[in-house]
Coordinates of C-alpha atoms in Angstrom, one line a residue:
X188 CA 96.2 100.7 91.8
X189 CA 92.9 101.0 89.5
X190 CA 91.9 98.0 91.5
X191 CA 92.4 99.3 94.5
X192 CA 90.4 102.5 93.8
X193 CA 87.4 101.0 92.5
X194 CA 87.6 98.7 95.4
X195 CA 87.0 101.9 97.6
X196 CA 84.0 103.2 95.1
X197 CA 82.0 100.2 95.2
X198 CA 79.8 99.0 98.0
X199 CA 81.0 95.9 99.1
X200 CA 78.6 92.7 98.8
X201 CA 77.2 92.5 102.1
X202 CA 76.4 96.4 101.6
X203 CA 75.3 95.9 98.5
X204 CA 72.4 93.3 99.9
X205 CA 72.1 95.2 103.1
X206 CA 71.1 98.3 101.0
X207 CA 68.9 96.3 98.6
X208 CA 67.0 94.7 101.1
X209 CA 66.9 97.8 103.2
X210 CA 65.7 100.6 100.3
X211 CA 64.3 103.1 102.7
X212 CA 61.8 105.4 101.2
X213 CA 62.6 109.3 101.7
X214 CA 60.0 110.7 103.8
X215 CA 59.4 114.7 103.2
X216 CA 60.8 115.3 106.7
X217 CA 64.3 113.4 105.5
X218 CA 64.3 115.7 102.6
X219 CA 63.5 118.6 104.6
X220 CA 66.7 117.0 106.7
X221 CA 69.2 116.7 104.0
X222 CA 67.8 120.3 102.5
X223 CA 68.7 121.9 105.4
X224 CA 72.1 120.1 105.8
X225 CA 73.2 121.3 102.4
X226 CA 72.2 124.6 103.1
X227 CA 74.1 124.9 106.5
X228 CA 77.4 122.9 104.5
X229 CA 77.5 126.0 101.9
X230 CA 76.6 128.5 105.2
X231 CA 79.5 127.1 106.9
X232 CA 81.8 127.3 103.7
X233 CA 81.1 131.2 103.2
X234 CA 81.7 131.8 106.7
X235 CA 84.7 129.5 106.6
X236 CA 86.2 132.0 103.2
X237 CA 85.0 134.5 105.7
X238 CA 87.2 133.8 108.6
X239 CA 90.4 133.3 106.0
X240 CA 89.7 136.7 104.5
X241 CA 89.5 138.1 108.2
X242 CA 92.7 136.2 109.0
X243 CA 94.5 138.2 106.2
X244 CA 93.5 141.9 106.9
X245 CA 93.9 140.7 110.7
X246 CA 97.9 140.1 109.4
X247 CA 98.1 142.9 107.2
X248 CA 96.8 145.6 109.8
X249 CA 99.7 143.8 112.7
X250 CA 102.5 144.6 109.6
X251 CA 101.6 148.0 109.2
X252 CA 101.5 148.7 113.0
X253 CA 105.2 147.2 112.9
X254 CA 106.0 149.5 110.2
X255 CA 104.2 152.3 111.5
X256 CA 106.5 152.1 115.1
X257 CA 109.6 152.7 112.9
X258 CA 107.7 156.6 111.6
X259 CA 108.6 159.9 112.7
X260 CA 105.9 160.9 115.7
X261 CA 105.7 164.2 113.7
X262 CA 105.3 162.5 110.0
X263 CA 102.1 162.4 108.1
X264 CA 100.9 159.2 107.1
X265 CA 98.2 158.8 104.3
X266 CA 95.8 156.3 105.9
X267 CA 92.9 154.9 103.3
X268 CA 89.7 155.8 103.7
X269 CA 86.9 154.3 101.0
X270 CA 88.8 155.2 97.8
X271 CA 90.8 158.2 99.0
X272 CA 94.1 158.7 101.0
X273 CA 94.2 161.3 103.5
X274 CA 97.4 162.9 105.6
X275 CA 97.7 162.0 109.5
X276 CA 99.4 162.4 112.1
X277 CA 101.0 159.2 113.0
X278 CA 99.0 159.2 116.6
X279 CA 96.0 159.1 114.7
X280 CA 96.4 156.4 112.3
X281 CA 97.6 154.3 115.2
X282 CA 94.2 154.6 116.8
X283 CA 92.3 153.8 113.7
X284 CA 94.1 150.9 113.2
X285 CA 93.5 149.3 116.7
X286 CA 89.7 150.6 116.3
X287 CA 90.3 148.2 112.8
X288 CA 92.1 145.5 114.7
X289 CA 89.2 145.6 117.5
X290 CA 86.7 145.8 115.0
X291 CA 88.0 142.9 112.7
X292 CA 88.4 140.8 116.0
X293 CA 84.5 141.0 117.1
X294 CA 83.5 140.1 113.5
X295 CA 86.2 136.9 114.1
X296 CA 84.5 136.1 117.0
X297 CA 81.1 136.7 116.1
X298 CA 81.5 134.8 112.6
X299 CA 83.3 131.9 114.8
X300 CA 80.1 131.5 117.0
X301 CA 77.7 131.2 114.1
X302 CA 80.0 128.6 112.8
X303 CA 80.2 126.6 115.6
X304 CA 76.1 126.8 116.0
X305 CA 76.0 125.5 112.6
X306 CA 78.2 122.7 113.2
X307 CA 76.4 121.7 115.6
X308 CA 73.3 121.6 114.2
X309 CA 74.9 119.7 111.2
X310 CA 76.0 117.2 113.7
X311 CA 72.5 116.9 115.0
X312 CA 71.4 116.5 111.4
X313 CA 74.0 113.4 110.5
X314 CA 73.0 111.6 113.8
X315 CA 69.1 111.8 112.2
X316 CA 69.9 111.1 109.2
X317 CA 72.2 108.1 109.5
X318 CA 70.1 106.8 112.0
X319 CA 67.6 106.7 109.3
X320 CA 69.5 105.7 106.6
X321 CA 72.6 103.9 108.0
X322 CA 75.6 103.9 104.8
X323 CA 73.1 104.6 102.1
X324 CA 73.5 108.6 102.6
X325 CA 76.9 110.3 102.5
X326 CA 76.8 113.5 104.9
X327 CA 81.2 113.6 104.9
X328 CA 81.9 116.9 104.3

């Protein structure tokens, strides 16, 4: 097993020369390159937390419309707003939570486009840069 992992570490011989015989010196474009890759990689990771944190209120705001359909049309419901509760009408609190619901959904969707921009300029990024440097850089995220 120990074997087997170090097996999967190492380069293997033929890499090993390829890369020896091959040393590529980083040119300050490549760095530039790899700079900007890491940068979009921890972008795309915030906006990733994003999206899973936009997921959850997404699900909380559907469970309290399904509790709110079982409430009295004349009832009061307190309804959070900054660090207060307020009292109202159930009519109310419906529309502010679809306004939320819209509102969550547009951020989803606007967060899901940057994403997929970035992606694809990482992509772009990977085809230079292994071009370039072939198995000697790691871009896997």
């Amino acid at each position: 097993m120990n074997q087997s992992v170090m097996q999967r570490r190492m380069l293997s011989k033929e890499d090993e020369a390829a890369v020896g015989n091959d040393e590529l010196e980083v040119r300050r474009e490549d760095q530039d390159k790899i700079n900007k890759f890491s940068r979009l990689h921890q972008r795309e990771t915030l906006l990733e937390e994003d999206l899973k944190s936009r997921a959850k209120e997404m699900e909380d705001l559907e469970e309290i419309s399904s509790e709110l359909e079982l409430a009295d049309e004349d009832e009061k419901i307190p309804y959070k707003l900054g660090d207060a509760f307020i009292m109202l009408p159930l009519p109310d609190v419906q529309e502010l939570l679809a306004k939320g619901t819209d509102k969550i959904e547009q951020s989803v969707s606007a967060t899901e486009q940057k994403l997929s921009s970035i992606r694809e300029e990482m992509d772009s990024l990977k085809v230079d840069l292994y071009a370039r440097f072939g198995k000697s850089i790691n871009l896997e995220t």
